[in-house]
Short mmCIF file of C-alpha atoms and ligand atoms in Angstrom, two decimals:
data_model
loop_
_atom_site.label_atom_id
_atom_site.label_comp_id
_atom_site.label_asym_id
_atom_site.label_seq_id
_atom_site.Cartn_x
_atom_site.Cartn_y
_atom_site.Cartn_z
CA MET A 1 -1.78 37.69 7.35
CA TYR A 2 0.64 35.76 5.15
CA LEU A 3 3.82 36.95 3.31
CA PHE A 4 4.90 35.35 0.30
CA SER A 5 8.37 34.92 -1.34
CA GLY A 6 9.53 37.57 -3.92
CA ASN A 7 8.42 35.25 -6.73
CA GLN A 8 5.02 34.26 -5.29
CA THR A 9 2.43 37.06 -5.28
CA ARG A 10 -1.39 37.13 -5.21
CA LYS A 11 -4.08 39.10 -6.52
CA LEU A 12 -7.71 39.18 -5.61
CA ALA A 13 -9.51 36.09 -7.15
CA LYS A 14 -11.75 36.48 -10.34
CA LEU A 15 -14.43 34.30 -9.06
CA GLY A 16 -16.66 31.92 -11.10
CA ILE A 17 -15.49 32.24 -14.64
CA ALA A 18 -16.72 28.87 -15.81
CA PHE A 19 -18.46 25.74 -14.49
CA MET A 20 -17.91 22.06 -14.62
CA VAL A 21 -19.68 19.13 -13.62
CA VAL A 22 -18.02 16.74 -10.85
CA GLY A 23 -20.17 13.83 -10.25
CA HIS A 24 -23.51 15.33 -9.75
CA VAL A 25 -22.37 18.57 -8.39
CA ALA A 26 -21.86 21.75 -10.56
CA VAL A 27 -18.78 23.21 -9.12
CA ALA A 28 -17.27 26.82 -10.10
CA GLN A 29 -13.98 26.86 -11.73
CA GLN A 30 -11.66 29.56 -10.62
CA ALA A 31 -8.98 31.40 -12.42
CA ASN A 32 -5.40 31.13 -11.63
CA THR A 33 -2.22 32.14 -13.50
CA VAL A 34 1.34 30.82 -12.86
CA GLN A 35 4.31 32.22 -14.77
CA LEU A 36 7.44 29.98 -14.86
CA ALA A 37 10.69 32.20 -15.01
CA PRO A 38 12.09 31.97 -18.56
CA THR A 39 15.70 32.22 -17.34
CA ARG A 40 17.42 29.49 -15.32
CA SER A 41 18.03 29.82 -11.83
CA ASP A 42 21.33 28.51 -10.19
CA ILE A 43 19.16 27.08 -7.11
CA THR A 44 19.24 23.44 -6.22
CA ILE A 45 16.40 21.96 -4.41
CA SER A 46 18.31 19.94 -2.06
CA LYS A 47 17.21 16.22 -1.84
CA HIS A 48 17.46 16.60 1.72
CA ILE A 49 14.32 18.56 1.97
CA TYR A 50 12.79 15.02 1.61
CA GLY A 51 14.26 13.82 5.03
CA HIS A 52 12.23 11.83 7.38
CA PHE A 53 12.28 11.46 11.31
CA ALA A 54 12.31 8.30 13.48
CA GLU A 55 12.02 8.74 17.23
CA HIS A 56 11.73 6.28 20.06
CA LEU A 57 8.14 7.40 20.45
CA GLY A 58 5.16 5.05 20.42
CA ARG A 59 5.34 2.51 17.65
CA CYS A 60 7.82 4.33 15.27
CA ILE A 61 10.99 2.42 15.92
CA TYR A 62 9.49 -0.90 17.72
CA ASP A 63 6.73 -2.47 15.67
CA GLY A 64 7.44 0.22 12.82
CA PHE A 65 10.97 -0.15 11.47
CA TYR A 66 12.09 -2.85 14.03
CA VAL A 67 10.37 -6.12 14.99
CA GLY A 68 13.60 -7.77 16.39
CA GLU A 69 15.86 -10.27 14.88
CA GLY A 70 13.86 -13.19 16.47
CA ASN A 71 10.59 -12.29 15.05
CA THR A 72 8.86 -15.26 13.12
CA SER A 73 5.63 -13.49 11.95
CA VAL A 74 7.08 -10.35 10.08
CA PRO A 75 9.64 -10.92 7.36
CA HIS A 76 12.76 -8.87 8.35
CA THR A 77 16.31 -8.28 7.71
CA GLU A 78 18.36 -8.12 10.90
CA GLY A 79 15.10 -7.14 12.71
CA ILE A 80 14.14 -4.31 10.21
CA ARG A 81 10.85 -4.92 8.44
CA ASN A 82 11.20 -5.98 4.80
CA ASP A 83 8.07 -4.22 3.69
CA VAL A 84 9.34 -0.87 5.25
CA ILE A 85 12.68 -1.14 3.60
CA GLU A 86 10.87 -1.71 0.16
CA ALA A 87 8.41 1.20 0.56
CA LEU A 88 11.01 3.78 1.93
CA LYS A 89 13.54 2.89 -0.89
CA LYS A 90 10.85 3.84 -3.41
CA LEU A 91 10.76 7.26 -1.81
CA ASN A 92 14.43 7.72 -2.27
CA ILE A 93 14.64 8.98 1.31
CA PRO A 94 17.88 11.19 1.67
CA ASN A 95 18.26 11.24 5.46
CA LEU A 96 16.68 9.97 8.47
CA ARG A 97 16.75 11.71 11.96
CA TRP A 98 17.16 9.67 14.91
CA PRO A 99 16.62 9.05 18.06
CA GLY A 100 14.36 11.97 18.71
CA GLY A 101 13.00 14.44 19.25
CA CYS A 102 12.49 14.98 22.90
CA PHE A 103 13.68 11.57 23.34
CA ALA A 104 17.20 12.69 22.20
CA ASP A 105 17.94 14.61 25.02
CA THR A 106 17.43 11.83 27.41
CA TYR A 107 19.27 9.22 25.45
CA HIS A 108 22.71 7.72 26.49
CA TRP A 109 24.02 6.24 23.21
CA LYS A 110 26.23 3.82 25.29
CA ASP A 111 23.24 2.12 26.46
CA GLY A 112 22.36 0.86 23.20
CA ILE A 113 25.42 -0.78 21.94
CA GLY A 114 27.07 -4.26 22.81
CA PRO A 115 25.11 -7.60 23.58
CA LYS A 116 21.41 -6.79 23.57
CA ASP A 117 20.72 -8.87 26.62
CA ASN A 118 23.22 -6.87 28.55
CA ARG A 119 21.72 -3.46 27.59
CA PRO A 120 20.37 -1.35 30.45
CA THR A 121 16.56 -0.26 30.51
CA ILE A 122 15.35 3.38 30.68
CA VAL A 123 12.00 4.90 31.18
CA ASN A 124 10.82 6.95 28.13
CA THR A 125 9.50 9.98 30.13
CA TRP A 126 8.38 11.86 27.25
CA TRP A 127 6.48 9.39 25.52
CA GLY A 128 3.92 7.18 27.27
CA GLY A 129 6.39 6.40 30.31
CA VAL A 130 7.16 2.86 28.71
CA THR A 131 10.43 1.03 29.47
CA GLU A 132 12.88 1.36 26.76
CA ASP A 133 14.92 -1.63 26.53
CA ASN A 134 17.61 -0.24 24.09
CA SER A 135 17.45 -3.08 21.81
CA PHE A 136 17.40 -0.81 18.82
CA GLY A 137 20.69 1.16 19.16
CA THR A 138 23.36 2.92 17.26
CA HIS A 139 24.48 -0.25 15.20
CA ASP A 140 20.82 -1.07 14.47
CA PHE A 141 20.15 2.38 13.21
CA LEU A 142 23.07 3.12 11.14
CA ASN A 143 22.98 -0.27 9.64
CA MET A 144 19.31 0.38 8.75
CA CYS A 145 20.32 3.43 7.13
CA GLU A 146 22.80 1.54 4.86
CA LEU A 147 19.88 -0.92 4.05
CA LEU A 148 17.55 2.05 3.19
CA GLY A 149 20.18 3.93 1.11
CA THR A 150 19.79 6.92 3.39
CA GLU A 151 22.02 9.34 5.28
CA PRO A 152 21.80 9.19 9.01
CA TYR A 153 21.11 12.43 11.05
CA LEU A 154 21.99 11.82 14.61
CA ALA A 155 20.48 14.08 17.09
CA GLY A 156 22.76 14.55 20.11
CA ASN A 157 22.01 14.92 23.82
CA VAL A 158 23.29 18.30 25.12
CA ALA A 159 20.79 18.77 27.84
CA SER A 160 21.27 15.86 30.19
CA VAL A 161 24.89 14.61 29.42
CA GLU A 162 28.24 16.08 29.46
CA VAL A 163 30.40 17.07 26.42
CA GLN A 164 32.42 14.01 26.38
CA GLU A 165 29.49 11.84 25.94
CA LEU A 166 28.44 13.55 22.66
CA ALA A 167 32.28 13.83 21.58
CA ASP A 168 32.63 9.97 22.13
CA TRP A 169 29.48 9.41 19.86
CA VAL A 170 30.98 11.16 17.18
CA GLN A 171 34.36 9.41 17.45
CA TYR A 172 32.69 5.93 17.93
CA VAL A 173 30.79 6.16 14.70
CA ASN A 174 33.16 8.24 12.46
CA HIS A 175 36.79 7.49 13.63
CA ALA A 176 38.63 5.24 11.11
CA GLY A 177 41.97 4.82 13.16
CA LYS A 178 42.79 3.51 16.48
CA SER A 179 41.02 5.14 19.38
CA PRO A 180 39.32 4.07 22.50
CA MET A 181 35.74 4.56 20.84
CA ALA A 182 36.70 3.18 17.50
CA ASP A 183 38.22 0.07 19.21
CA LEU A 184 34.90 -0.15 21.12
CA ARG A 185 32.91 -0.14 17.83
CA ARG A 186 35.17 -2.94 16.44
CA GLU A 187 34.70 -4.92 19.74
CA ASN A 188 30.99 -4.64 18.87
CA GLY A 189 31.35 -5.95 15.42
CA ARG A 190 31.83 -3.11 13.11
CA GLU A 191 35.17 -2.42 11.51
CA LYS A 192 34.54 0.54 9.32
CA PRO A 193 33.24 3.76 10.49
CA TRP A 194 29.72 4.79 9.31
CA ASN A 195 30.85 8.53 8.39
CA VAL A 196 27.85 10.24 9.74
CA THR A 197 27.58 13.79 8.47
CA TYR A 198 24.66 15.31 9.90
CA TRP A 199 24.29 15.91 13.77
CA GLY A 200 21.88 17.83 15.81
CA VAL A 201 23.34 19.72 18.76
CA GLY A 202 20.30 19.21 21.00
CA ASN A 203 16.46 19.34 20.24
CA GLU A 204 14.04 21.87 21.18
CA ALA A 205 16.35 23.41 23.60
CA TRP A 206 13.81 26.03 24.32
CA GLY A 207 11.44 23.30 25.70
CA CYS A 208 12.00 19.53 26.31
CA GLY A 209 15.58 19.92 25.42
CA GLY A 210 16.34 21.94 28.63
CA ASN A 211 14.09 24.90 28.86
CA MET A 212 17.21 27.09 27.96
CA THR A 213 17.10 30.98 26.84
CA PRO A 214 18.39 31.38 23.35
CA ASP A 215 21.64 33.00 24.95
CA TYR A 216 22.13 30.22 27.37
CA TYR A 217 21.71 27.61 24.40
CA ALA A 218 23.82 29.64 22.20
CA ASP A 219 26.74 29.06 24.73
CA VAL A 220 26.09 25.40 25.21
CA TYR A 221 25.88 24.89 21.39
CA ARG A 222 29.27 26.65 21.14
CA ARG A 223 31.02 24.09 23.66
CA TYR A 224 29.36 21.00 22.25
CA ALA A 225 29.92 21.87 18.71
CA THR A 226 33.56 22.63 19.56
CA PHE A 227 34.26 19.08 20.60
CA MET A 228 32.44 17.39 17.78
CA ALA A 229 35.73 17.01 15.85
CA ASN A 230 35.76 16.00 12.23
CA TRP A 231 36.44 12.08 12.71
CA ASN A 232 35.32 11.02 9.39
CA ASN A 233 38.02 12.44 7.19
CA SER A 234 35.65 13.04 4.39
CA GLY A 235 34.02 16.34 4.23
CA GLY A 236 33.25 17.18 8.03
CA VAL A 237 30.43 17.06 10.13
CA PHE A 238 27.25 19.21 9.56
CA ARG A 239 26.27 20.60 12.74
CA ILE A 240 22.71 21.69 13.34
CA ALA A 241 21.65 23.94 16.04
CA SER A 242 18.34 23.39 17.83
CA GLY A 243 16.17 25.92 16.03
CA ALA A 244 13.21 28.06 16.90
CA ASN A 245 9.70 27.07 17.85
CA SER A 246 7.63 28.36 14.87
CA SER A 247 7.63 32.20 14.99
CA ASP A 248 10.24 32.63 17.78
CA TYR A 249 12.33 34.92 15.62
CA ASN A 250 14.56 36.02 18.55
CA TRP A 251 15.86 32.57 18.81
CA THR A 252 16.97 32.53 15.34
CA GLU A 253 18.48 36.06 15.72
CA THR A 254 20.32 35.22 18.86
CA LEU A 255 21.86 31.94 17.46
CA MET A 256 22.95 33.76 14.12
CA LYS A 257 24.52 36.44 16.17
CA LYS A 258 26.34 34.54 18.94
CA ILE A 259 27.34 31.32 17.33
CA PRO A 260 30.58 31.63 15.21
CA HIS A 261 29.67 30.46 11.88
CA GLN A 262 32.61 28.13 11.43
CA LEU A 263 31.01 26.11 14.22
CA LEU A 264 27.55 26.10 12.68
CA GLU A 265 26.40 24.54 9.26
CA GLY A 266 22.66 24.59 9.89
CA VAL A 267 19.87 26.04 12.10
CA ALA A 268 16.64 24.19 12.86
CA LEU A 269 12.95 25.34 12.93
CA HIS A 270 10.12 23.23 14.09
CA HIS A 271 6.43 24.05 12.89
CA TYR A 272 3.58 21.75 12.96
CA ALA A 273 0.27 22.29 11.34
CA VAL A 274 -1.76 22.27 14.40
CA ILE A 275 -5.21 23.78 15.04
CA ASP A 276 -4.71 24.60 18.82
CA TRP A 277 -2.28 22.66 21.06
CA GLN A 278 -5.06 22.41 23.70
CA GLU A 279 -7.76 21.15 21.18
CA LYS A 280 -6.07 19.56 18.16
CA GLY A 281 -9.34 17.94 16.72
CA PRO A 282 -9.57 14.42 15.34
CA SER A 283 -7.58 13.15 12.52
CA THR A 284 -10.35 11.87 10.25
CA THR A 285 -13.75 13.45 11.44
CA PHE A 286 -12.51 16.96 11.33
CA SER A 287 -14.98 19.71 10.53
CA ASP A 288 -14.77 22.23 7.75
CA GLU A 289 -13.53 24.85 10.20
CA GLU A 290 -10.95 22.49 11.54
CA TYR A 291 -9.86 21.81 7.93
CA PHE A 292 -9.50 25.63 7.16
CA LYS A 293 -7.57 26.05 10.38
CA THR A 294 -5.03 23.34 9.75
CA MET A 295 -4.56 24.71 6.16
CA LYS A 296 -3.98 28.12 7.70
CA SER A 297 -1.34 26.71 10.00
CA ALA A 298 0.33 24.74 7.15
CA TRP A 299 0.49 27.97 5.03
CA HIS A 300 2.02 29.74 7.90
CA MET A 301 5.09 27.76 7.07
CA GLU A 302 5.53 30.26 4.06
CA GLU A 303 5.82 33.26 6.40
CA LEU A 304 8.00 31.36 8.82
CA VAL A 305 10.81 30.55 6.21
CA THR A 306 10.50 33.79 4.75
CA LYS A 307 11.17 35.60 8.11
CA HIS A 308 13.61 33.20 9.66
CA SER A 309 15.48 33.26 6.39
CA ALA A 310 15.47 37.01 6.31
CA ILE A 311 17.13 37.10 9.79
CA MET A 312 19.68 34.60 8.64
CA ASP A 313 20.53 36.78 5.54
CA LYS A 314 21.31 39.66 8.08
CA TYR A 315 24.21 37.49 9.57
CA ASP A 316 25.02 35.22 6.73
CA THR A 317 24.80 37.08 3.42
CA GLU A 318 26.35 34.23 1.58
CA LYS A 319 23.79 31.87 2.73
CA LYS A 320 26.25 29.35 4.18
CA VAL A 321 24.12 28.25 7.02
CA ALA A 322 21.18 26.10 6.02
CA LEU A 323 17.68 26.59 7.40
CA VAL A 324 16.70 22.99 8.45
CA VAL A 325 13.09 22.37 9.17
CA ASP A 326 13.68 19.03 11.02
CA GLU A 327 10.05 18.62 12.36
CA TRP A 328 6.91 19.60 10.43
CA GLY A 329 3.56 17.90 9.65
CA GLY A 330 0.14 17.74 11.04
CA TRP A 331 -0.58 16.99 14.56
CA TYR A 332 -4.12 16.00 15.82
CA ASP A 333 -5.52 14.17 18.62
CA VAL A 334 -4.45 10.53 18.97
CA GLU A 335 -6.86 7.74 17.70
CA PRO A 336 -9.43 6.70 20.20
CA GLU A 337 -8.27 4.05 22.59
CA THR A 338 -4.68 4.34 21.80
CA ASN A 339 -2.15 5.63 24.16
CA PRO A 340 -2.12 9.44 24.34
CA GLY A 341 1.81 9.43 24.54
CA PHE A 342 2.17 7.32 21.39
CA LEU A 343 0.86 10.13 19.07
CA PHE A 344 -0.73 7.61 16.63
CA GLN A 345 -3.11 9.30 14.17
CA GLN A 346 -4.62 8.52 10.77
CA ASN A 347 -3.68 10.39 7.50
CA THR A 348 -6.32 11.81 5.23
CA MET A 349 -6.40 14.04 2.10
CA ARG A 350 -6.00 16.74 4.55
CA ASP A 351 -2.46 15.42 5.16
CA ALA A 352 -1.81 15.35 1.40
CA MET A 353 -2.67 18.82 1.28
CA ILE A 354 -0.25 19.65 4.10
CA ALA A 355 2.51 17.77 2.34
CA GLY A 356 1.73 19.27 -1.16
CA ILE A 357 1.88 22.90 -0.02
CA THR A 358 4.78 22.42 2.59
CA LEU A 359 7.02 20.95 -0.09
CA ASN A 360 6.08 23.60 -2.51
CA ILE A 361 7.21 26.26 0.05
CA PHE A 362 10.34 24.55 0.74
CA HIS A 363 11.13 24.38 -2.93
CA ASN A 364 10.56 27.93 -3.53
CA HIS A 365 12.76 28.79 -0.66
CA ALA A 366 15.31 26.16 -1.37
CA GLU A 367 18.18 28.89 -1.50
CA ARG A 368 18.02 28.61 2.28
CA VAL A 369 15.90 25.65 3.33
CA ARG A 370 18.23 22.84 2.39
CA MET A 371 17.08 20.29 4.75
CA ALA A 372 13.83 19.15 6.37
CA ASN A 373 12.33 16.15 8.30
CA LEU A 374 8.66 15.11 8.15
CA ALA A 375 7.34 14.06 11.63
CA GLN A 376 7.20 10.96 11.70
CA THR A 377 8.13 8.02 9.37
CA ILE A 378 5.82 5.27 10.89
CA ASN A 379 2.86 5.12 13.18
CA VAL A 380 3.49 8.59 14.55
CA LEU A 381 1.99 12.00 13.69
CA GLN A 382 1.82 12.64 9.88
CA ALA A 383 3.26 9.33 9.01
CA VAL A 384 3.96 7.96 5.41
CA ILE A 385 3.52 4.34 6.63
CA LEU A 386 1.38 2.69 9.15
CA THR A 387 1.75 -0.80 10.38
CA GLU A 388 -0.44 -3.55 12.15
CA GLY A 389 1.10 -6.83 12.90
CA ASN A 390 2.50 -8.05 9.47
CA LYS A 391 0.38 -5.66 7.46
CA LEU A 392 1.68 -2.13 6.25
CA LEU A 393 -0.22 0.75 4.35
CA LEU A 394 0.99 3.75 2.48
CA THR A 395 -0.79 6.87 3.68
CA PRO A 396 -1.79 9.68 1.16
CA THR A 397 1.34 11.84 2.59
CA TYR A 398 3.60 8.68 1.25
CA HIS A 399 2.16 9.12 -2.17
CA VAL A 400 2.71 12.86 -2.19
CA MET A 401 6.27 12.42 -1.20
CA GLU A 402 6.50 9.85 -3.83
CA MET A 403 5.13 11.84 -6.61
CA TYR A 404 7.16 14.91 -5.60
CA LYS A 405 10.52 13.08 -5.43
CA VAL A 406 11.21 14.19 -8.92
CA HIS A 407 12.29 17.58 -7.57
CA GLN A 408 15.01 16.16 -5.47
CA ASP A 409 18.40 17.71 -6.39
CA ALA A 410 16.81 19.36 -9.38
CA THR A 411 17.12 23.06 -10.28
CA LEU A 412 14.40 25.21 -9.19
CA ILE A 413 12.38 27.17 -11.70
CA PRO A 414 10.99 30.25 -9.86
CA VAL A 415 7.30 30.65 -10.26
CA THR A 416 4.87 33.70 -9.91
CA VAL A 417 1.52 32.45 -8.76
CA ASN A 418 -1.66 34.67 -8.98
CA CYS A 419 -4.49 32.56 -7.43
CA SER A 420 -7.92 32.51 -6.19
CA ASP A 421 -8.67 32.40 -2.57
CA TYR A 422 -10.03 29.61 -0.41
CA VAL A 423 -12.63 31.89 1.71
CA PHE A 424 -13.76 30.67 5.16
CA GLY A 425 -15.99 33.10 7.09
CA GLU A 426 -13.83 36.18 7.28
CA GLU A 427 -10.66 34.42 6.51
CA LYS A 428 -9.00 33.55 3.32
CA LEU A 429 -6.00 31.39 2.09
CA PRO A 430 -4.42 30.79 -1.44
CA ALA A 431 -6.25 28.00 -2.96
CA VAL A 432 -3.32 26.92 -5.13
CA SER A 433 0.35 26.06 -4.37
CA VAL A 434 2.71 25.68 -7.18
CA SER A 435 6.43 24.93 -7.61
CA ALA A 436 8.60 23.80 -10.62
CA SER A 437 12.06 22.48 -11.40
CA VAL A 438 14.20 21.05 -14.18
CA ASP A 439 16.16 17.72 -13.56
CA SER A 440 19.45 16.67 -14.68
CA LEU A 441 18.03 15.02 -17.71
CA GLY A 442 16.33 18.24 -18.83
CA LYS A 443 12.82 17.23 -17.72
CA THR A 444 10.64 19.86 -16.20
CA HIS A 445 8.26 19.00 -13.35
CA VAL A 446 5.59 21.16 -11.96
CA SER A 447 3.77 20.22 -8.83
CA LEU A 448 0.55 21.76 -8.04
CA THR A 449 -1.81 21.46 -4.82
CA ASN A 450 -5.38 22.78 -4.79
CA ILE A 451 -6.41 22.88 -1.03
CA HIS A 452 -9.95 24.09 -1.81
CA PRO A 453 -12.41 21.51 -0.42
CA ASN A 454 -15.00 22.09 -3.06
CA THR A 455 -13.98 24.17 -5.89
CA THR A 456 -11.99 23.19 -9.08
CA GLN A 457 -9.35 25.41 -9.98
CA ALA A 458 -8.48 26.26 -13.66
CA VAL A 459 -4.83 27.19 -13.89
CA GLU A 460 -3.37 28.68 -16.89
CA LEU A 461 0.50 28.40 -16.80
CA SER A 462 3.01 30.36 -18.84
CA LEU A 463 5.97 28.10 -19.36
CA ASP A 464 9.66 28.77 -19.62
CA LYS A 465 9.75 27.55 -23.02
CA VAL A 466 7.81 25.62 -25.63
CA TYR A 467 7.39 21.98 -24.84
CA GLY A 468 5.88 19.06 -26.97
CA LYS A 469 4.51 16.77 -24.21
CA ALA A 470 2.73 17.07 -20.77
CA ALA A 471 1.93 14.01 -18.71
CA GLY A 472 1.54 13.32 -14.97
CA ARG A 473 -0.30 11.75 -12.20
CA ILE A 474 -3.07 13.19 -9.60
CA LEU A 475 -3.74 12.20 -6.07
CA THR A 476 -7.30 12.94 -4.94
CA SER A 477 -10.21 11.05 -3.40
CA ALA A 478 -14.02 11.08 -3.40
CA ASN A 479 -14.02 12.78 0.08
CA LEU A 480 -11.59 14.89 1.81
CA ARG A 481 -11.90 12.90 4.87
CA ASP A 482 -10.94 9.63 3.11
CA PHE A 483 -7.98 7.54 4.40
CA ASN A 484 -6.19 4.25 3.72
CA SER A 485 -7.17 1.60 6.08
CA PHE A 486 -5.94 -1.92 6.61
CA ASP A 487 -9.04 -3.24 5.07
CA ASN A 488 -8.81 -0.79 2.28
CA PRO A 489 -5.06 0.14 1.92
CA ASP A 490 -5.34 1.49 -1.61
CA LYS A 491 -8.41 3.61 -1.42
CA ILE A 492 -6.19 6.72 -2.08
CA LYS A 493 -3.30 6.26 -4.67
CA PRO A 494 -1.88 8.22 -7.56
CA SER A 495 -3.66 7.91 -10.88
CA VAL A 496 -3.01 9.02 -14.41
CA PHE A 497 -3.99 12.73 -14.83
CA ASP A 498 -5.90 13.75 -17.70
CA GLY A 499 -6.84 17.30 -16.95
CA ALA A 500 -3.98 19.05 -18.60
CA SER A 501 -3.69 20.42 -22.03
CA LEU A 502 -0.42 21.88 -23.77
CA LYS A 503 -0.14 24.36 -26.47
CA GLY A 504 3.53 25.42 -26.99
CA ASP A 505 4.55 27.45 -24.11
CA LYS A 506 0.98 27.51 -22.58
CA LEU A 507 -0.45 24.86 -20.21
CA SER A 508 -3.93 24.72 -18.93
CA VAL A 509 -4.76 22.64 -15.92
CA ALA A 510 -7.98 21.76 -14.16
CA LEU A 511 -7.26 21.00 -10.55
CA PRO A 512 -10.11 19.26 -8.77
CA PRO A 513 -10.84 20.00 -5.04
CA PHE A 514 -8.31 18.76 -2.65
CA SER A 515 -5.81 17.42 -5.15
CA VAL A 516 -2.14 17.13 -5.80
CA VAL A 517 -0.82 17.03 -9.31
CA VAL A 518 2.73 16.53 -10.63
CA LEU A 519 3.33 17.15 -14.38
CA GLU A 520 6.32 16.13 -16.51
CA LEU A 521 7.07 18.44 -19.35
CA GLU A 522 9.34 17.28 -22.25
O1 LIG B 1 7.82 14.85 16.89
C1 LIG B 1 7.22 14.61 18.24
C2 LIG B 1 7.88 15.58 19.39
O2 LIG B 1 7.51 16.92 18.82
C3 LIG B 1 9.36 15.65 19.13
O3 LIG B 1 9.91 14.89 20.10
C4 LIG B 1 9.49 16.96 19.91
O4 LIG B 1 10.86 17.52 19.26
C5 LIG B 1 8.36 17.97 19.36
O5 LIG B 1 8.05 18.67 20.20
#
């Protein structure tokens, strides 16, 4: 069963209060009420909740971000695709995690610096067993972050290297003065440090990152974090401990208890919306049951962040340590005839639903959830971009991230939601997910997602004050299983929403089945 945050409660649905006609189908409208808190919170929705993740996995880096400096068929800047730069800039991506994932704990950063012809190769043992030529390394990544206007989040190896290797990496990228690593950086063509703030201290230490116990990892963390000195002279490093696998609450408890908090700025959490790790199901031709199960797993994030936050509250009443959900998203079977180790999957309206409800969950828990990373940016898992040769398409997930970006660094308006059920067999889920915020210009934004596959939801909102204007956009499509393809890249894209009517402090919204709506109120 699901738990909801204090400000998000549910009542049993009052079914079938009205009917409307969509196409040729009469669809029951269900009643939902939402109350926006009339008094301002002092909680900021950190822009870092909108982070992304780029691993050396399949075609994420190579073919995705990077086509090589010598490429003549895809327009690029220093090897980075121009179309990717343009698309990601529009998302205002606040941070980008690299080089993994599981790959991170096999990565030797010194293999990826210096003249490209001299770089050693390694085998990417986690992802397809392909040969990694290290042509995309530290300089390539950090310079790319500058092009994208995003902050790098480097995931350090703590499982297969000694402390010195990670300490050297911090010094190499962050030290302004004279030192062995800073001098090496200069030899490789970069005078100024990049001042990298965000650092992962290992990844999935309970699994691919060393199969450690939480107690053992807590000790490893303490050691490595101690030597990640503050070389950047500008605010310090933000160290993120490798966090729990979904509902492994003992992991979070152990870390919070055993790691001195002066060594710890964030604790991670990984949770994928997956039906069953053995039978994940197809990305586009999923059954109604598979859709329900995916939504159930996505909604599970609500319970996870509630419970992990409660554990963190016990040890950190001032909420100094952030909960960092640095891997989330839908995970399905790979597309037929693609390398199983490359995790390439299509992206439908189901993925838009995952993004819509997950981001709302993060907003509503913004006091503790202050950073997150969708897995992954390009051509891997729930990607925002797919590429094929010199073609690029934006997925439904991209459009949700773009529509929701108005919440970045805005002040949370807590909401109380009483909503209808999406019933499947004996089980049910909340049909509607909502969050709201007010930005620095005083504009209020409300984002609403209706995951019900065939019922329009009538939502009555009691607003925090009287407004004069409501306008917004909607993302939906004719079919839940629709996706953008290279033949039809704009099949799914946002359009103007005309289903909202405002009267003073009351707003009525008709949310079509499987839709995401973002409204601006002035
Ligand atoms: O995102 C793909 C993989 O999922 C990551 O490498 C790993 O951390 C997780 O298990």
